Amino acid sequence: MRIETTKILAALPGMGVELWRGVLLAQLTSLAIGGTTDLLRISRHEAIPELLNLLDENGIAHKFLGGGSNLLVVDGELPFVVLQLSHPNPDLVVEGNIANVDAAADLGKMVTFCAKHNLGGMEGLIGVPGTVGGALRMNAGAYGTQIGSHVREIKVYKAAARKIETLKGDQISFEYRHTSFAPDDMMLAVKLELPSKPYSEILQGIRICNEKRRASQPLGQKSAGCIFKNPVGASAGRMIDELGLKGHSKGDARISDRHANFFVNSGRATATDMLGLINDVRERVQKVYGVTLENEVVVWNA
Ligand code: EPU
């Protein structure tokens, strides 16, 4: 979708919003899949309510992009524009046991920055690609760590109220890869409360998690992490593996040989290939195990 409305185009510079024309989302997603649209890069949180009012008044649909690492976008010209926060400087500040982090900050950078300030508790998240905002929205987790457990406060654009609000950690429910935020709420910044730990000890934890991840996940390949959520008490990866589906493919969308819940783009996979593979696997698992796997990857359909 291209923004042609003169009123919007004229207002963007004053709001600190940069317009990137006709961006191919395949270049902004870890799966390297996705069609074309206009991208609005936001440098001031305070401009968001006004920007979204303008878009709504002019019937321009929008979606928020974080780091694009847990996302499958359909191909072709997209019927919505995409909004993304640009990094402020600094995007990370530590005060005692509190890390003040902008949602646009890189998750891994945040973990190591906190570690250098002797703040731990996030070791398991090392190696999870994406932004802090994306991790908050999904309550990202790995190796026993979930980001939601450390949230003291979140600054968020609440779409329903059309305003920026600050929520306390206990006003938000963080569950397994799910939060109480509405799909069109936008994470802006967070205060994380982290336990003090010596840097050397945190580094050791980080090394252990890195090794586990390297041994079990296809890190160098184009993927969106795990495609399906784990059903209660079971592992989606193990089920798909037990069905002998490693290496199974549709076009260039392929089930990883290393971890069966990772689907990789081994060349020029399209969204249709990837969605076809996802549906195929869901049907096979349903047939044999009687379990309907739920997507963990976020899908932006047209
Ligand atoms: N397994 C297989 N074959 C496979 C994959 C896994 O037999 O192809 C077995 C493993 O041997 C293990 C069990 O299944 O006994 C669980 O596997 P793993 O430890 O790799 O964990 P997972 O449940 O597949 C979850 C998260 C990952 C996270 C890891 C580590 C989900 C959907 N996945 O994977 O998160 O990194 O634990 O904590 O919750 C993600 O969210 O995108 C993601 C990759």
Coordinates of C-alpha atoms and ligand atoms in Angstrom, one line a residue:
M1 CA 0.0 0.0 0.0
R2 CA 1.3 3.5 -0.8
I3 CA 0.4 6.6 1.1
E4 CA -0.8 9.2 -1.4
T5 CA -2.9 11.5 0.9
T6 CA -1.3 14.9 0.8
K7 CA -2.4 15.7 4.3
I8 CA -0.5 12.7 5.8
L9 CA 2.6 13.2 3.6
A10 CA 2.8 16.9 4.7
A11 CA 2.4 16.0 8.4
L12 CA 5.0 13.3 8.7
P13 CA 8.2 15.4 9.0
G14 CA 6.7 17.5 11.8
M15 CA 5.9 14.3 13.7
G16 CA 9.4 13.0 13.3
V17 CA 8.2 10.1 11.1
E18 CA 10.3 9.0 8.1
L19 CA 8.6 7.5 5.1
W20 CA 10.4 4.6 3.4
R21 CA 8.6 4.0 0.1
G22 CA 7.8 0.5 -1.2
V23 CA 9.9 -1.5 1.2
L24 CA 10.2 -5.3 0.5
L25 CA 9.4 -6.9 3.9
A26 CA 11.4 -10.0 2.8
Q27 CA 14.4 -7.7 3.6
L28 CA 13.1 -7.0 7.1
T29 CA 12.1 -10.5 8.2
S30 CA 14.4 -13.4 9.4
L31 CA 12.5 -15.8 7.1
A32 CA 13.3 -13.5 4.1
I33 CA 9.7 -13.7 3.0
G34 CA 7.1 -10.9 2.5
G35 CA 5.7 -8.4 0.0
T36 CA 6.0 -4.7 -0.5
T37 CA 4.5 -1.7 1.3
D38 CA 5.3 1.8 2.7
L39 CA 7.2 1.8 6.0
L40 CA 6.8 4.6 8.6
R41 CA 9.8 4.9 10.9
I42 CA 8.8 6.6 14.2
S43 CA 11.5 8.5 16.2
R44 CA 9.2 10.1 18.9
H45 CA 6.7 7.9 20.9
E46 CA 4.6 11.0 21.5
A47 CA 3.7 11.3 17.8
I48 CA 2.1 7.9 17.7
P49 CA -1.5 8.8 18.7
E50 CA -1.6 11.7 16.2
L51 CA -0.1 9.5 13.4
L52 CA -2.6 6.7 14.0
N53 CA -5.5 9.1 14.1
L54 CA -4.4 10.4 10.7
L55 CA -4.1 6.9 9.3
D56 CA -7.5 5.9 10.6
E57 CA -9.2 9.0 9.3
N58 CA -7.9 8.2 5.9
G59 CA -8.7 4.5 6.0
I60 CA -5.1 3.4 5.9
A61 CA -4.7 0.0 7.6
H62 CA -1.4 -0.5 9.5
K63 CA 0.6 -3.1 11.4
F64 CA 3.5 -2.8 13.9
L65 CA 6.9 -4.4 13.0
G66 CA 9.4 -5.3 15.7
G67 CA 12.6 -7.1 14.6
G68 CA 10.7 -9.3 12.1
S69 CA 12.1 -12.5 13.6
N70 CA 8.9 -14.3 14.5
L71 CA 6.9 -13.2 11.5
L72 CA 5.6 -14.7 8.2
V73 CA 4.3 -12.0 5.8
V74 CA 2.3 -12.8 2.7
D75 CA 3.7 -12.0 -0.8
G76 CA 2.8 -9.2 -3.2
E77 CA 1.6 -5.7 -2.6
L78 CA 0.4 -5.6 1.0
P79 CA -3.0 -3.9 1.8
F80 CA -1.5 -2.2 4.9
V81 CA 1.4 0.1 5.8
V82 CA 3.9 -0.9 8.4
L83 CA 5.0 1.1 11.4
Q84 CA 8.4 0.6 13.2
L85 CA 10.2 2.4 16.0
S86 CA 13.6 3.7 15.2
H87 CA 16.3 3.4 17.9
P88 CA 16.7 6.3 20.2
N89 CA 20.2 6.9 21.6
P90 CA 20.8 5.6 24.2
D91 CA 18.2 2.9 24.1
L92 CA 19.4 1.2 27.3
V93 CA 20.0 2.8 30.7
V94 CA 20.6 1.0 34.0
E95 CA 19.7 2.5 37.4
G96 CA 20.4 0.1 40.4
N97 CA 18.4 -3.1 39.7
I98 CA 16.3 -1.5 37.0
A99 CA 17.0 -1.6 33.3
N100 CA 15.2 1.1 31.3
V101 CA 15.0 -0.2 27.8
D102 CA 13.4 1.2 24.6
A103 CA 11.2 -1.4 22.8
A104 CA 13.3 -0.9 19.6
A105 CA 16.5 -2.1 21.4
D106 CA 17.9 -5.5 20.3
L107 CA 17.0 -8.2 22.8
G108 CA 20.5 -9.9 22.8
K109 CA 22.2 -6.5 23.2
M110 CA 19.9 -5.8 26.2
V111 CA 20.9 -9.1 27.8
T112 CA 24.6 -8.5 27.5
F113 CA 24.3 -4.8 28.4
C114 CA 22.5 -5.8 31.7
A115 CA 25.1 -8.5 32.3
K116 CA 27.9 -6.0 32.1
H117 CA 26.1 -4.0 34.8
N118 CA 26.0 -7.2 36.9
L119 CA 22.2 -7.7 36.3
G120 CA 21.2 -11.3 35.5
G121 CA 18.1 -13.4 35.2
M122 CA 17.8 -13.1 31.4
E123 CA 20.6 -15.6 30.4
G124 CA 18.1 -17.9 28.7
L125 CA 17.0 -15.2 26.3
I126 CA 20.5 -14.9 24.7
G127 CA 20.3 -15.9 21.1
V128 CA 16.6 -15.2 20.8
P129 CA 16.6 -12.8 17.8
G130 CA 14.4 -9.7 17.7
T131 CA 13.6 -6.5 19.6
V132 CA 12.7 -6.1 23.2
G133 CA 9.2 -4.9 22.1
G134 CA 8.6 -8.1 20.2
A135 CA 9.8 -10.2 23.1
L136 CA 7.4 -8.3 25.5
R137 CA 4.4 -8.7 23.2
M138 CA 4.9 -12.5 22.9
N139 CA 6.4 -13.0 26.3
A140 CA 9.5 -14.6 24.7
G141 CA 11.1 -17.3 26.6
A142 CA 13.8 -20.0 26.5
Y143 CA 15.7 -22.3 28.9
G144 CA 13.5 -21.4 31.8
T145 CA 13.5 -17.6 31.4
Q146 CA 10.5 -15.6 30.3
I147 CA 10.9 -11.8 29.9
G148 CA 7.5 -11.2 31.4
S149 CA 8.7 -12.3 34.9
H150 CA 11.0 -9.3 35.1
V151 CA 8.7 -6.5 33.9
R152 CA 8.2 -3.7 36.5
E153 CA 6.5 -1.3 34.1
I154 CA 5.7 -1.0 30.4
K155 CA 5.0 2.1 28.3
V156 CA 2.6 1.1 25.6
Y157 CA 0.4 2.7 23.0
K158 CA -3.1 1.3 23.8
A159 CA -4.9 1.2 20.5
A160 CA -8.4 1.0 22.0
A161 CA -7.9 4.1 24.2
R162 CA -5.9 5.8 21.5
K163 CA -3.3 6.9 24.0
I164 CA 0.1 6.1 25.5
E165 CA -0.2 4.5 29.0
T166 CA 2.2 3.1 31.6
L167 CA 1.1 -0.2 33.0
K168 CA 2.6 -1.9 36.0
G169 CA 3.8 -5.5 35.6
D170 CA 1.0 -6.9 37.7
Q171 CA -1.6 -5.2 35.4
I172 CA -0.4 -7.4 32.5
S173 CA -0.9 -11.1 32.2
F174 CA 2.2 -12.9 30.8
E175 CA 1.5 -16.5 29.8
Y176 CA 3.3 -19.0 27.6
R177 CA 4.0 -17.0 24.4
H178 CA 0.9 -14.9 25.1
T179 CA 0.2 -11.6 26.8
S180 CA -3.0 -9.7 27.7
F181 CA -2.1 -6.9 25.2
A182 CA -4.5 -6.3 22.3
P183 CA -3.0 -7.2 18.9
D184 CA -2.8 -3.6 17.9
D185 CA -1.2 -2.3 21.1
M186 CA 2.4 -1.1 20.5
M187 CA 5.1 -1.7 23.1
L188 CA 7.3 1.5 23.5
A189 CA 9.6 1.0 26.5
V190 CA 10.0 -1.1 29.6
K191 CA 11.5 -1.0 33.1
L192 CA 12.9 -4.5 33.9
E193 CA 13.7 -5.4 37.5
L194 CA 16.7 -7.8 37.5
P195 CA 18.6 -9.7 40.2
S196 CA 22.2 -8.6 40.9
K197 CA 24.7 -11.3 39.8
P198 CA 28.4 -11.1 39.1
Y199 CA 29.2 -10.6 35.4
S200 CA 31.3 -13.8 35.3
E201 CA 28.5 -15.9 36.6
I202 CA 26.0 -14.4 34.1
L203 CA 28.5 -15.1 31.3
Q204 CA 28.7 -18.7 32.3
G205 CA 24.9 -19.0 32.1
I206 CA 24.9 -17.3 28.7
R207 CA 27.6 -19.7 27.4
I208 CA 25.6 -22.8 28.5
C209 CA 22.4 -21.5 26.8
N210 CA 24.4 -20.6 23.6
E211 CA 25.8 -24.1 23.5
K212 CA 22.4 -25.8 24.0
R213 CA 20.9 -23.6 21.3
R214 CA 23.8 -24.2 18.8
A215 CA 23.4 -28.0 19.4
S216 CA 19.7 -28.1 18.8
Q217 CA 18.6 -25.3 16.5
P218 CA 19.5 -24.3 12.9
L219 CA 21.0 -21.0 13.8
G220 CA 22.6 -20.0 10.5
Q221 CA 19.5 -20.5 8.4
K222 CA 16.6 -18.2 7.5
S223 CA 13.8 -19.1 10.0
A224 CA 11.3 -17.6 12.4
G225 CA 12.3 -19.8 15.3
C226 CA 9.7 -22.3 16.3
I227 CA 6.6 -22.4 14.0
F228 CA 4.2 -24.0 16.4
K229 CA 3.6 -23.5 20.2
N230 CA 4.2 -26.6 22.3
P231 CA 0.9 -28.2 23.3
V232 CA 0.5 -28.6 27.1
G233 CA 2.8 -31.4 28.2
A234 CA 4.2 -32.1 24.7
S235 CA 6.8 -30.9 22.2
A236 CA 5.7 -29.9 18.7
G237 CA 9.3 -30.5 17.5
R238 CA 9.4 -34.0 18.8
M239 CA 6.0 -34.9 17.3
I240 CA 6.9 -33.6 13.9
D241 CA 10.3 -35.4 14.1
E242 CA 8.5 -38.7 15.1
L243 CA 6.4 -38.4 12.0
G244 CA 9.6 -38.5 10.0
L245 CA 9.1 -35.0 8.6
K246 CA 12.5 -33.5 8.9
G247 CA 13.6 -32.4 5.4
H248 CA 10.0 -32.4 4.2
S249 CA 9.4 -29.4 1.9
K250 CA 7.1 -27.3 -0.2
G251 CA 9.1 -25.3 -2.8
D252 CA 12.0 -23.8 -0.8
A253 CA 10.1 -24.0 2.5
R254 CA 11.7 -26.8 4.4
I255 CA 11.5 -28.5 7.8
S256 CA 14.9 -28.2 9.4
D257 CA 17.0 -31.4 9.7
R258 CA 18.2 -30.1 13.1
H259 CA 15.0 -29.2 14.8
A260 CA 11.6 -30.2 13.4
N261 CA 9.7 -27.2 14.7
F262 CA 12.0 -24.8 12.7
F263 CA 10.9 -24.3 9.1
V264 CA 13.6 -22.7 7.0
N265 CA 13.7 -20.8 3.8
S266 CA 16.3 -22.7 1.9
G267 CA 16.3 -20.4 -1.1
R268 CA 13.4 -18.5 -2.6
A269 CA 10.5 -19.7 -0.5
T270 CA 7.3 -17.8 -0.9
A271 CA 4.7 -17.2 1.8
T272 CA 2.4 -19.6 -0.1
D273 CA 5.1 -22.4 0.2
M274 CA 5.6 -21.7 3.9
L275 CA 1.9 -21.6 4.7
G276 CA 1.3 -24.7 2.7
L277 CA 4.0 -26.5 4.7
I278 CA 2.5 -25.3 8.0
N279 CA -1.0 -26.5 7.1
D280 CA 0.3 -29.8 5.8
V281 CA 2.2 -30.5 9.1
R282 CA -0.8 -29.3 11.2
E283 CA -3.0 -31.8 9.4
R284 CA -0.6 -34.7 9.7
V285 CA -0.1 -34.1 13.4
Q286 CA -3.8 -33.7 13.9
K287 CA -4.4 -37.0 12.2
V288 CA -1.9 -39.1 14.2
Y289 CA -1.9 -37.4 17.6
G290 CA -5.3 -35.8 17.6
V291 CA -3.7 -32.4 18.6
T292 CA -4.2 -29.2 16.6
L293 CA -1.0 -27.3 16.7
E294 CA -1.3 -23.6 17.2
N295 CA 1.0 -21.1 15.4
E296 CA 3.8 -19.6 17.4
V297 CA 4.9 -17.6 14.4
V298 CA 2.8 -14.5 13.7
V299 CA 1.2 -14.5 10.3
W300 CA 0.4 -11.2 8.4
N301 CA -2.2 -12.3 5.9
A302 CA -3.4 -9.9 3.2
Ligands
EPU1 N1 13.0 -32.9 19.9 C1 13.1 -33.9 19.0 N2 13.2 -33.6 17.7 C2 13.3 -32.3 17.2 C3 13.2 -31.3 18.1 C4 13.1 -31.6 19.5 O1 13.0 -35.1 19.4 O2 13.4 -32.2 16.0 C5 12.9 -33.2 21.3 C6 14.2 -32.7 22.1 O3 15.2 -33.7 22.0 C7 13.7 -32.5 23.5 C8 12.2 -32.0 23.2 O4 11.9 -32.4 21.9 O5 13.6 -33.7 24.2 C9 12.1 -30.5 23.4 O6 13.0 -29.9 22.4 P1 13.8 -28.5 22.7 O7 14.5 -28.6 24.0 O8 14.5 -28.1 21.5 O9 12.6 -27.5 23.1 P2 11.4 -27.1 22.3 O10 10.2 -27.4 23.2 O11 11.3 -27.7 20.9 C10 11.3 -24.7 23.3 C11 10.9 -23.4 22.7 C12 12.1 -22.7 22.0 C13 13.2 -22.6 23.0 C14 13.6 -23.9 23.6 C15 14.6 -23.8 24.7 C16 8.6 -23.4 22.0 C17 7.6 -23.6 20.8 N3 9.8 -23.6 21.7 O12 11.6 -25.5 22.1 O13 11.6 -21.4 21.6 O14 14.3 -22.0 22.4 O15 12.4 -24.5 24.1 O16 14.0 -23.4 25.8 O17 8.1 -23.1 23.1 C18 10.7 -20.1 19.8 O18 10.0 -19.6 20.6 O19 10.7 -19.7 18.6 C19 11.7 -21.1 20.2 C20 12.5 -21.7 19.4

